[in-house]
Amino acid sequence: MSKKVLMKGNEAIAEASIRAGLAGYFGYPITPQNEFTSYMSYHMPAKGRAFVQAESEVAAINMVYGAAATGCRVMTSSSSPGIALMQEAISYMCGAEVPAVIVNIMRGGPGLGNIGPSQGDYNQATRGGGNGDYKMIVYAPSTVQEAVDLTYNAFDVADKYKIPVFILGDGALGQMAEPVLLPEEKPEMKGDQGWGLSGAKGRDPRAVMSLRLAEGELRKHNWDLVSKFEKITEAETKYELTDTDYDVLIAAFGTSARVAKTAIRQLKEQGIKAALFRPITICPFPYAALAEAAKKAKKVLVAEMNTGQMLFDVKVAVEGAVPVEFMGCPGGESFSPEEITAKIKEMQG
Amino acid sequence: MSIVFQKPESLTEKTTIFCPGCSHGIIHRLVGEALDELELRETAVGVAPVGCAVLLYEYFRTDIVEAPHGRAPALATGIKRVRPDLTVFSYQGDGDLASIGMGEIMHAANRGEMITVIFVNNANYGMTGGQMAPTTLPGQRTTTTPTGRDCAAHGSPFRMAEIMGALEPVVYSARVSAATPAKIMKAKRAIKKAFQNQKDKKGFSFVEVLSTCPTNWGMTPLDAVQFVEKDMEAYYPLGVFKDADGGDK
Ligand SMILES: Cc1ncc(C[n+]2csc(CCOP(=O)(O)OP(=O)(O)O)c2C)c(N)n1
Ligand code: SF4
Ligand SMILES: [Mg+2]
């Protein structure tokens, strides 16, 4: 049995990726994810695996696209402005159906914003982000351990559905050090998986591309992607509901969910019954589970480190069954448990 | 009876969509012949550009991935780094490589990536209808330089083969022309050399091919060939600008 080690979020996610059999890492420096790239720059070459510090995030994600097209297990990590630059290639990868893991350690925006923890990229991550009709799987871990476990598994999920998978964390998760139990190390995943580009020896040539020119071909492809995502929704949707008996339901993800958990403990001590609904996959969003959970509550509070993005999905799920209130904290800052507690008391009037 | 001329095994039977007199078809063939002769077809992975050569996967009997516009050298880097056993090449137009993809080509070359780059310079954006490319000649009319390229306003054409040759890690950079049969034979030797270098694990190799685009130049195929020989070759000298083997210059 391995024992727990103290690691920063960025380094722990990087190590989990290596243990998942990572064959290549391509990245570009940006705060607050720099420890990620640094960790890879030492540990990947030490294992004889590919590491490239790319000239830009545009190049980094296109290196990922090329390497992923061979069927090898590859990834990149970045933070909000860098992820914005990657959107073109991510759209190509979704169109061409190649797997990869992309880590976004979010910071404050828009623009250069600041380097504080933020959840401002929720819409970008859950609505595709690039051009065209597509979606990706997006995990939103709220502890370093959960980030490790989800990332380790994300590579298998990406391969299974041939789709890019996002790990959406924020500066707090990336920078925080916590004790973690690391998963078992897998061998480097370098095969072509039966579809990747590996040289057309003794078989027909393979093409990885998103161009579909024949009449009706792209229309069909778009609907095929929808069917694939329906399967993903059915099999991969994940969430946490902390209680069965509550008056107020707080919906929050990632770091805000962590703060909300502390607030819920404080509320319980004061005799207020509150529970947390935490989507672990924010895409596919657990609409049905939230709809069910919301019915038991008198009110729902959405708490996010942005100006109200998941709020929209919560409203879609709740469908007006109970009132939905919102508290946001944009700008690279986070609210305190006390602020949530105060908001809930105010809601109870 | 012996066969003296046949389709390279590295190409498919499909009829290309290129316009009459276009050099793309010739250059496809040269790349196919080089892959055949060096027995590289079975390890080859090509990276297609966005441009008139976007359908590379229709015409090459090799594995192909299609890059976003200009990013082919980054994809090639990714492929070669995780699978050094594969023969990786990009095939790019001048808008693709020297405009939107200038960053990717410069850095791939400067890292000395073990890849082969085929650069088709036809002095305009063929696919989108003949706009100015970074390689459009001074004074040349295009759909976005209706009175001719004014270098004071649009800058001067990039001489990519020289730029590549000036980078320390590049092992081979040459400019060839697809204008006449004799020049095409020379182009073939340069392309073969660029793949041989990869086979021998020597490093980054670059071949610029001066090419025709009769459709967008508004010329007959014959006039287009003359434009390449007279006008393009005057601005873009043919030759080898870097050869780490110290081969013929
Ligand atoms: C991001 C992006 N911008 C613009 C385009 C439109 N576009 C398609 S091909 C092309 C130019 C191709 O010219 P070149 O690379 O010279 O190739 P040629 O067709 O001349 O061989 C452009 C601008 C695109 N597909 N993607
Ligand atoms: S438009 Fe120009 S480059 Fe494109 S196929 Fe026609 S002649 Fe060739
Ligand atoms: Mg061109």
XYZ file of C-alpha atoms and ligand atoms in Angstrom:
633
model
C 0.000 0.000 0.000
C 1.294 3.428 -0.878
C 0.899 6.186 1.643
C -0.229 9.765 1.365
C 2.181 12.420 0.167
C 1.861 16.188 0.467
C 1.649 17.749 -2.995
C 0.566 20.990 -4.626
C -2.502 20.572 -6.836
C -0.610 21.356 -10.048
C 2.109 18.804 -9.314
C -0.303 16.169 -8.078
C -2.407 16.365 -11.265
C 0.773 16.187 -13.339
C 1.981 13.126 -11.430
C -1.429 11.438 -11.780
C -1.206 12.008 -15.540
C 2.230 10.423 -15.748
C 0.934 7.473 -13.741
C -1.955 7.153 -16.198
C 0.626 6.259 -18.861
C 1.195 9.692 -20.408
C 3.396 9.569 -23.535
C 3.621 13.282 -24.279
C 3.139 16.655 -22.596
C 3.089 19.955 -24.511
C 2.669 23.266 -22.689
C 3.425 26.954 -22.378
C 4.071 28.877 -19.137
C 1.199 30.730 -17.479
C 0.324 31.463 -13.855
C -1.262 29.869 -11.818
C -0.374 26.540 -13.484
C 3.411 26.977 -13.888
C 4.333 24.170 -11.468
C 2.538 21.803 -13.846
C 4.811 22.501 -16.818
C 7.916 22.567 -14.606
C 7.022 19.215 -13.077
C 6.568 17.698 -16.534
C 9.829 19.213 -17.816
C 11.732 17.093 -15.311
C 9.665 13.954 -14.917
C 8.727 13.239 -18.557
C 12.275 13.303 -19.996
C 13.481 11.355 -16.943
C 11.193 8.548 -18.128
C 12.256 8.953 -21.751
C 8.880 10.458 -22.690
C 8.027 13.505 -24.792
C 8.044 16.992 -23.268
C 8.004 20.173 -25.345
C 7.772 23.732 -24.080
C 5.890 25.091 -27.068
C 6.265 28.608 -28.496
C 2.627 29.414 -27.662
C -0.548 27.760 -26.456
C -1.632 27.629 -30.106
C 1.402 25.477 -30.892
C 1.071 23.452 -27.671
C -2.484 22.317 -28.405
C -1.615 21.579 -32.037
C 1.271 19.402 -30.844
C -1.284 17.661 -28.646
C -3.587 17.263 -31.658
C -0.822 15.735 -33.807
C 0.406 13.414 -31.072
C -3.147 12.445 -30.085
C -3.867 11.528 -33.716
C -1.326 8.700 -33.350
C -3.404 7.189 -30.538
C -0.734 7.958 -27.908
C -1.791 9.262 -24.496
C -1.066 13.031 -24.425
C -2.074 16.229 -22.657
C -1.578 19.931 -22.086
C -2.239 22.284 -19.192
C -2.777 26.006 -19.111
C -4.811 28.778 -17.538
C -7.685 30.857 -18.887
C -5.992 33.168 -21.467
C -3.963 30.213 -22.755
C -7.041 28.007 -22.979
C -8.753 30.763 -24.986
C -5.935 30.529 -27.545
C -6.362 26.765 -27.824
C -9.994 26.799 -28.885
C -9.414 26.444 -32.650
C -7.477 23.194 -32.326
C -9.846 21.858 -29.678
C -12.686 22.303 -32.157
C -10.638 20.393 -34.770
C -9.940 17.612 -32.251
C -13.621 17.278 -31.422
C -14.489 17.219 -35.127
C -11.760 14.664 -35.850
C -12.603 12.701 -32.670
C -9.232 12.361 -31.004
C -8.751 11.882 -27.260
C -6.596 14.056 -24.994
C -6.707 15.582 -21.530
C -6.617 19.367 -21.160
C -6.186 20.969 -17.743
C -7.418 24.532 -17.167
C -6.310 26.055 -13.859
C -8.607 29.070 -14.155
C -7.698 32.649 -13.255
C -9.569 35.943 -13.265
C -10.720 37.429 -16.583
C -11.745 38.785 -19.021
C -8.529 39.582 -20.842
C -5.346 39.451 -18.823
C -7.562 39.826 -15.717
C -5.520 38.700 -12.764
C -3.936 35.524 -11.427
C -6.430 34.881 -8.634
C -8.599 31.737 -8.608
C -11.742 32.081 -10.706
C -14.544 30.057 -12.254
C -15.037 32.443 -15.151
C -14.454 29.841 -17.871
C -17.494 27.690 -17.010
C -19.411 28.768 -20.107
C -16.431 28.371 -22.421
C -15.721 24.859 -21.112
C -19.291 23.586 -21.110
C -20.476 25.133 -24.389
C -17.700 23.887 -26.616
C -15.636 27.048 -26.758
C -14.495 26.912 -30.385
C -16.447 27.035 -33.642
C -19.122 24.537 -34.531
C -21.455 22.156 -32.716
C -19.636 20.073 -30.154
C -19.231 19.395 -26.456
C -16.481 17.962 -24.300
C -16.431 16.127 -21.017
C -15.554 18.569 -18.242
C -14.620 17.472 -14.728
C -14.615 20.047 -11.923
C -12.635 18.638 -8.977
C -12.895 20.378 -5.601
C -9.950 18.813 -3.757
C -6.448 17.838 -4.804
C -7.261 14.163 -4.182
C -10.328 14.366 -6.364
C -8.326 16.121 -9.078
C -5.801 13.279 -8.992
C -8.467 10.586 -9.210
C -10.502 12.303 -11.933
C -7.430 13.063 -14.050
C -6.135 9.503 -13.793
C -9.499 8.236 -14.986
C -10.000 11.034 -17.548
C -7.454 9.479 -19.909
C -9.450 6.237 -20.065
C -12.682 8.147 -20.601
C -11.046 10.228 -23.368
C -9.840 7.062 -25.128
C -13.152 5.273 -24.689
C -15.152 8.000 -26.432
C -12.356 9.514 -28.568
C -12.994 12.980 -27.182
C -10.947 15.684 -25.426
C -11.602 15.745 -21.681
C -11.183 18.877 -19.572
C -10.073 19.095 -15.971
C -11.439 22.464 -14.871
C -9.723 23.624 -11.696
C -8.785 27.070 -10.482
C -5.788 28.845 -9.021
C -6.714 27.757 -5.500
C -6.766 24.071 -6.438
C -3.554 24.377 -8.427
C -1.628 26.146 -5.690
C -2.976 24.378 -2.613
C -0.899 21.589 -1.032
C -2.827 18.624 0.364
C -2.006 15.043 1.328
C -2.898 12.737 -1.539
C -2.921 9.050 -2.241
C -1.425 8.574 -5.677
C -2.751 5.905 -8.034
C -0.772 2.944 -9.296
C 1.602 3.628 -12.182
C 0.553 2.299 -15.606
C 3.015 1.670 -18.442
C 3.401 4.367 -21.093
C 0.432 4.268 -23.502
C 2.001 4.490 -26.956
C -0.090 2.253 -29.178
C -2.298 3.367 -32.078
C -5.410 1.887 -30.372
C -6.501 0.401 -33.684
C -7.380 3.763 -35.229
C -4.370 6.076 -34.764
C -1.788 7.135 -37.322
C 1.113 4.709 -37.149
C 2.181 4.220 -40.769
C 0.033 2.323 -43.279
C 2.032 -0.893 -43.150
C -0.084 -3.891 -44.113
C -3.336 -1.963 -43.803
C -5.313 0.792 -45.515
C -4.115 4.349 -44.874
C -5.882 6.236 -42.101
C -6.921 9.875 -42.121
C -7.613 11.980 -39.054
C -9.515 15.082 -40.091
C -12.508 17.274 -39.455
C -13.182 18.271 -43.083
C -16.372 16.627 -44.375
C -17.312 17.839 -47.819
C -19.647 15.218 -49.278
C -23.284 16.229 -49.279
C -24.948 15.410 -45.956
C -21.737 14.011 -44.468
C -21.135 16.820 -41.994
C -24.792 16.937 -41.013
C -24.673 13.244 -40.180
C -21.379 13.675 -38.354
C -22.849 16.421 -36.185
C -25.767 14.188 -35.211
C -23.356 11.303 -34.573
C -21.466 13.523 -32.139
C -24.769 14.251 -30.398
C -25.523 10.510 -30.079
C -22.061 9.953 -28.688
C -22.632 12.651 -26.110
C -25.941 11.093 -25.123
C -24.068 7.888 -24.295
C -21.502 9.910 -22.363
C -24.282 11.675 -20.455
C -25.826 8.374 -19.478
C -22.611 6.652 -18.404
C -20.305 9.401 -17.175
C -22.407 12.064 -15.417
C -21.144 12.521 -11.869
C -22.329 14.602 -8.928
C -22.382 14.683 -5.146
C -25.389 15.376 -2.884
C -24.290 15.727 0.739
C -27.594 15.184 2.585
C -31.095 13.794 2.302
C -32.875 16.229 4.611
C -32.553 19.959 3.886
C -34.450 23.184 3.437
C -31.817 24.975 1.412
C -29.852 23.382 -1.397
C -26.584 25.025 -2.389
C -25.436 24.272 -5.928
C -21.718 24.839 -6.382
C -18.728 23.244 -8.110
C -14.971 23.099 -7.567
C -13.508 25.510 -5.045
C -16.851 27.235 -4.351
C -18.321 23.847 -3.412
C -15.526 23.405 -0.926
C -16.312 26.752 0.689
C -20.010 25.869 0.651
C -19.325 22.655 2.582
C -17.802 24.654 5.432
C -20.770 27.031 5.326
C -23.179 24.086 5.553
C -21.422 22.820 8.699
C -21.761 26.270 10.263
C -25.443 26.436 9.305
C -26.152 23.042 10.821
C -24.646 24.189 14.109
C -27.149 27.040 13.964
C -30.038 24.645 13.275
C -30.426 25.448 9.576
C -30.766 22.396 7.338
C -28.695 22.914 4.206
C -27.159 20.511 1.705
C -24.725 20.770 -1.171
C -25.403 19.652 -4.711
C -22.039 19.496 -6.463
C -21.781 18.641 -10.151
C -18.512 16.740 -10.637
C -19.054 16.679 -14.378
C -20.204 20.171 -15.261
C -20.540 18.823 -18.799
C -22.507 16.591 -19.093
C -24.391 18.545 -16.410
C -26.417 16.419 -13.972
C -29.736 18.065 -14.855
C -31.987 15.168 -13.836
C -30.311 14.580 -10.473
C -30.438 18.281 -9.650
C -34.101 18.507 -10.651
C -34.842 15.668 -8.240
C -32.744 17.142 -5.429
C -34.230 20.627 -5.847
C -37.784 19.309 -5.293
C -36.932 18.556 -1.657
C -35.667 22.085 -1.002
C -37.563 25.271 -0.283
C -34.910 27.316 -2.040
C -31.794 26.804 -4.118
C -28.705 28.984 -3.859
C -26.132 28.947 -6.653
C -22.671 30.047 -5.471
C -19.959 30.569 -8.099
C -16.682 32.467 -8.455
C -18.061 34.326 -11.496
C -21.064 36.513 -12.291
C -23.496 33.636 -12.837
C -22.661 30.976 -15.405
C -23.649 27.596 -13.918
C -26.700 29.519 -12.696
C -28.204 29.070 -16.157
C -27.849 25.266 -16.031
C -29.293 25.159 -12.525
C -32.334 27.147 -13.661
C -32.777 24.806 -16.616
C -32.703 21.830 -14.230
C -34.949 23.313 -11.540
C -37.502 24.555 -14.095
C -39.053 27.013 -11.673
C -40.023 24.310 -9.148
C -38.434 26.341 -6.334
C -36.868 29.833 -6.255
C -33.230 29.958 -7.352
C -30.983 32.637 -5.872
C -27.444 33.517 -6.786
C -24.288 34.756 -5.134
C -21.256 35.388 -7.253
C -17.678 36.365 -6.654
C -15.850 37.258 -9.866
C -12.496 38.932 -10.400
C -10.118 36.245 -9.163
C -11.525 36.210 -5.637
C -13.441 33.746 -3.515
C -16.229 34.215 -0.955
C -15.862 33.064 2.662
C -18.108 30.449 4.313
C -19.498 33.247 6.470
C -20.646 35.159 3.404
C -22.572 32.100 2.220
C -24.038 31.582 5.691
C -25.168 35.203 5.810
C -26.704 34.947 2.330
C -28.697 31.875 3.321
C -30.001 33.491 6.466
C -31.059 36.492 4.402
C -32.828 34.140 1.953
C -34.728 32.564 4.813
C -35.847 36.047 5.711
C 9.436 -5.785 -71.054
C 10.313 -3.553 -68.120
C 8.067 -0.853 -66.690
C 9.711 2.544 -67.112
C 6.988 4.812 -65.773
C 4.154 4.181 -63.363
C 2.168 5.789 -60.580
C 4.061 5.872 -57.290
C 2.791 3.371 -54.780
C 2.597 6.192 -52.228
C -0.181 7.875 -54.216
C -3.784 6.729 -54.666
C -5.620 6.256 -57.966
C -7.878 9.257 -57.376
C -8.062 12.082 -59.879
C -6.994 15.321 -58.209
C -9.162 18.420 -58.078
C -6.291 20.718 -59.045
C -6.805 23.173 -61.914
C -5.105 22.521 -65.258
C -1.492 23.671 -65.130
C -1.321 23.716 -61.331
C 1.986 22.582 -59.778
C 0.383 20.883 -56.753
C -0.178 17.649 -58.701
C 3.464 17.538 -59.818
C 4.715 18.160 -56.291
C 2.418 15.453 -54.908
C 3.983 13.086 -57.395
C 7.541 14.065 -56.449
C 6.809 13.476 -52.771
C 5.186 10.124 -53.644
C 8.224 9.056 -55.702
C 10.636 10.063 -52.939
C 8.667 8.054 -50.354
C 8.610 5.053 -52.700
C 12.306 5.155 -53.547
C 13.348 5.517 -49.910
C 10.838 2.844 -48.865
C 9.184 5.198 -46.397
C 5.518 4.836 -47.360
C 4.731 2.381 -44.595
C 6.087 4.610 -41.839
C 4.911 7.912 -43.309
C 2.477 10.277 -41.641
C 1.712 13.430 -43.621
C 0.265 16.629 -42.206
C -2.124 18.394 -44.580
C -2.474 22.186 -44.695
C -5.505 24.358 -45.165
C -5.270 25.466 -48.775
C -5.603 23.793 -52.157
C -3.664 20.774 -50.816
C -6.149 20.183 -47.979
C -7.220 16.864 -49.543
C -3.787 15.270 -49.092
C -5.483 12.214 -47.547
C -7.350 11.594 -50.800
C -4.175 11.466 -52.859
C -1.542 9.900 -50.595
C -1.590 6.219 -49.749
C -0.121 7.082 -46.345
C -1.552 8.041 -42.992
C -2.550 11.722 -42.944
C -3.752 14.202 -40.348
C -5.337 17.494 -41.287
C -4.039 20.539 -39.413
C -5.734 23.829 -38.657
C -4.508 26.598 -41.005
C -0.753 27.095 -40.513
C -0.302 24.708 -37.602
C 1.085 21.719 -39.512
C 4.642 22.031 -38.088
C 3.219 21.901 -34.548
C 1.229 18.744 -35.341
C 4.303 17.242 -37.009
C 6.303 18.040 -33.862
C 3.748 16.288 -31.672
C 3.692 13.195 -33.876
C 7.457 12.901 -34.213
C 8.068 13.442 -30.486
C 5.788 10.611 -29.384
C 6.554 8.358 -32.379
C 10.163 9.005 -33.510
C 9.951 5.808 -35.568
C 7.492 7.424 -38.024
C 8.434 9.472 -41.106
C 6.668 12.784 -40.578
C 6.198 15.466 -43.228
C 4.121 18.578 -43.631
C 2.968 19.893 -47.003
C 2.041 23.569 -46.842
C 1.161 26.525 -49.027
C 2.666 29.987 -48.668
C -0.308 31.529 -46.893
C -0.434 28.543 -44.562
C 3.286 28.410 -43.766
C 4.580 31.977 -44.122
C 1.577 33.986 -42.898
C -0.758 32.440 -40.326
C 1.723 29.658 -39.531
C 4.938 31.699 -39.424
C 5.339 31.126 -35.688
C 4.932 27.355 -35.924
C 7.372 26.900 -38.826
C 10.055 29.124 -37.281
C 9.983 27.314 -33.956
C 9.737 23.791 -35.376
C 12.763 24.574 -37.565
C 14.619 26.213 -34.714
C 14.049 23.218 -32.452
C 15.509 21.121 -35.230
C 12.483 18.849 -35.305
C 13.289 15.641 -37.207
C 10.691 16.318 -39.901
C 10.488 17.138 -43.615
C 8.650 20.259 -44.765
C 7.445 20.721 -48.347
C 6.601 24.378 -48.952
C 4.558 25.264 -52.038
C 5.133 28.901 -52.953
C 2.591 30.002 -55.571
C 2.716 33.686 -54.642
C -0.924 33.849 -53.590
C -3.745 32.289 -51.582
C -4.987 29.795 -54.138
C -7.892 28.251 -52.323
C -9.630 31.435 -51.202
C -9.502 33.027 -54.620
C -6.113 34.616 -55.153
C -5.516 37.094 -52.353
C -2.088 38.500 -51.510
C 0.217 36.008 -49.783
C 3.352 36.935 -47.822
C 5.200 35.701 -50.935
C 3.281 37.768 -53.504
C 5.849 39.576 -55.665
C 6.294 43.367 -55.515
C 3.819 44.875 -57.942
C 1.904 41.612 -58.402
C -1.852 42.035 -58.719
C -4.081 39.895 -56.523
C -7.686 40.211 -55.396
C -6.503 42.162 -52.321
C -3.769 44.129 -54.106
C -5.803 45.286 -57.121
C -3.168 47.842 -58.135
C -0.227 45.539 -57.412
C 1.594 44.755 -54.180
C 2.952 47.964 -52.705
C 5.796 46.929 -50.414
C 5.586 50.215 -48.512
C 2.069 49.269 -47.438
C 2.210 45.464 -47.375
C 5.813 44.661 -46.598
C 8.195 42.693 -48.774
C 7.880 39.046 -49.784
C 9.505 36.594 -47.386
C 12.286 34.441 -48.813
C 11.546 31.405 -46.688
C 14.279 29.055 -47.936
C 16.919 31.636 -46.978
C 15.242 32.297 -43.609
C 15.147 28.571 -42.815
C 18.745 28.162 -43.971
C 19.852 30.852 -41.521
C 18.588 28.930 -38.502
C 21.314 27.027 -36.685
C 19.542 23.662 -36.183
C 18.229 23.354 -39.762
C 20.187 20.702 -41.684
C 18.826 21.302 -45.172
C 17.030 24.161 -46.912
C 16.632 24.463 -50.653
C 14.534 26.321 -53.201
C 13.545 24.547 -56.376
C 11.166 25.273 -59.228
C 8.383 23.276 -60.856
C 8.631 25.262 -64.101
C 10.364 22.893 -66.550
C 11.035 19.142 -66.742
C 14.740 19.705 -65.990
C 13.912 21.831 -62.955
C 11.321 19.305 -61.810
C 14.013 16.610 -61.860
C 16.129 18.856 -59.646
C 13.154 19.472 -57.377
C 12.777 15.718 -57.036
C 16.401 15.356 -55.900
C 15.924 18.074 -53.263
C 12.731 16.493 -51.958
C 14.362 13.077 -51.829
C 17.317 14.534 -49.964
C 14.932 16.127 -47.446
C 13.380 12.708 -46.726
C 16.744 10.924 -46.760
C 17.875 13.310 -43.999
C 14.936 12.257 -41.861
C 15.599 8.598 -42.575
C 19.212 9.124 -41.496
C 18.001 10.993 -38.378
C 19.894 14.120 -39.407
C 17.298 16.776 -38.602
C 14.930 19.396 -39.975
C 14.786 19.655 -43.771
C 12.916 22.232 -45.830
C 12.190 22.400 -49.561
C 10.500 25.432 -51.106
C 8.961 24.766 -54.521
C 8.147 27.724 -56.789
C 4.769 26.798 -58.230
C 2.059 27.898 -60.595
C -1.489 29.007 -59.899
C -2.782 29.747 -63.396
C -6.376 30.086 -62.239
C -5.820 32.920 -59.809
C -3.016 34.512 -61.772
C -5.431 34.762 -64.712
C -2.915 33.070 -67.013
C -2.794 30.105 -69.323
C -0.773 27.190 -67.933
C 2.026 28.091 -70.351
C 2.138 31.752 -69.325
C 2.072 30.670 -65.702
C 5.163 28.528 -66.176
C 6.887 31.503 -67.765
C 5.881 33.715 -64.842
C 7.544 31.253 -62.472
C 10.743 31.158 -64.564
C 11.007 34.860 -65.337
C 9.438 36.687 -62.440
C 9.437 34.348 -59.454
C 12.890 32.904 -60.010
C 14.227 36.454 -60.332
C 13.018 37.366 -56.848
C 13.464 33.889 -55.378
C 16.842 32.482 -56.423
C 16.971 28.718 -56.792
C 19.571 26.849 -54.792
C 20.579 25.148 -51.601
C 20.838 27.599 -48.714
C 21.883 25.124 -46.072
C 23.224 21.618 -46.306
C 24.813 20.235 -43.187
C 26.392 17.547 -45.377
C 28.213 20.315 -47.251
C 26.635 19.025 -50.469
C 26.546 20.870 -53.807
C 25.417 24.454 -53.521
C -8.162 30.107 -39.413
C -8.462 30.188 -40.860
N -8.365 31.377 -41.491
C -8.638 31.469 -42.798
C -9.016 30.366 -43.511
C -9.349 30.510 -44.974
N -8.306 29.978 -45.869
C -8.424 28.757 -46.414
S -7.152 28.393 -47.431
C -6.420 29.888 -47.157
C -5.168 30.301 -47.857
C -4.420 29.193 -48.488
O -3.373 29.712 -49.217
P -2.008 28.945 -49.335
O -1.572 28.483 -48.012
O -1.073 29.820 -50.068
O -2.381 27.633 -50.160
P -2.739 27.466 -51.699
O -4.214 27.313 -51.757
O -2.254 28.667 -52.424
O -2.030 26.218 -52.087
C -7.191 30.659 -46.277
C -6.829 32.023 -45.869
C -9.138 29.150 -42.798
N -9.542 28.010 -43.395
N -8.842 29.084 -41.492
S -6.444 27.599 -57.394
Fe -4.289 27.692 -57.974
S -3.213 26.494 -56.401
Fe -5.387 25.971 -56.279
S -5.626 24.149 -57.560
Fe -6.105 25.936 -58.847
S -4.169 26.463 -59.822
Fe -3.689 25.122 -58.106
Mg -0.434 29.698 -52.005
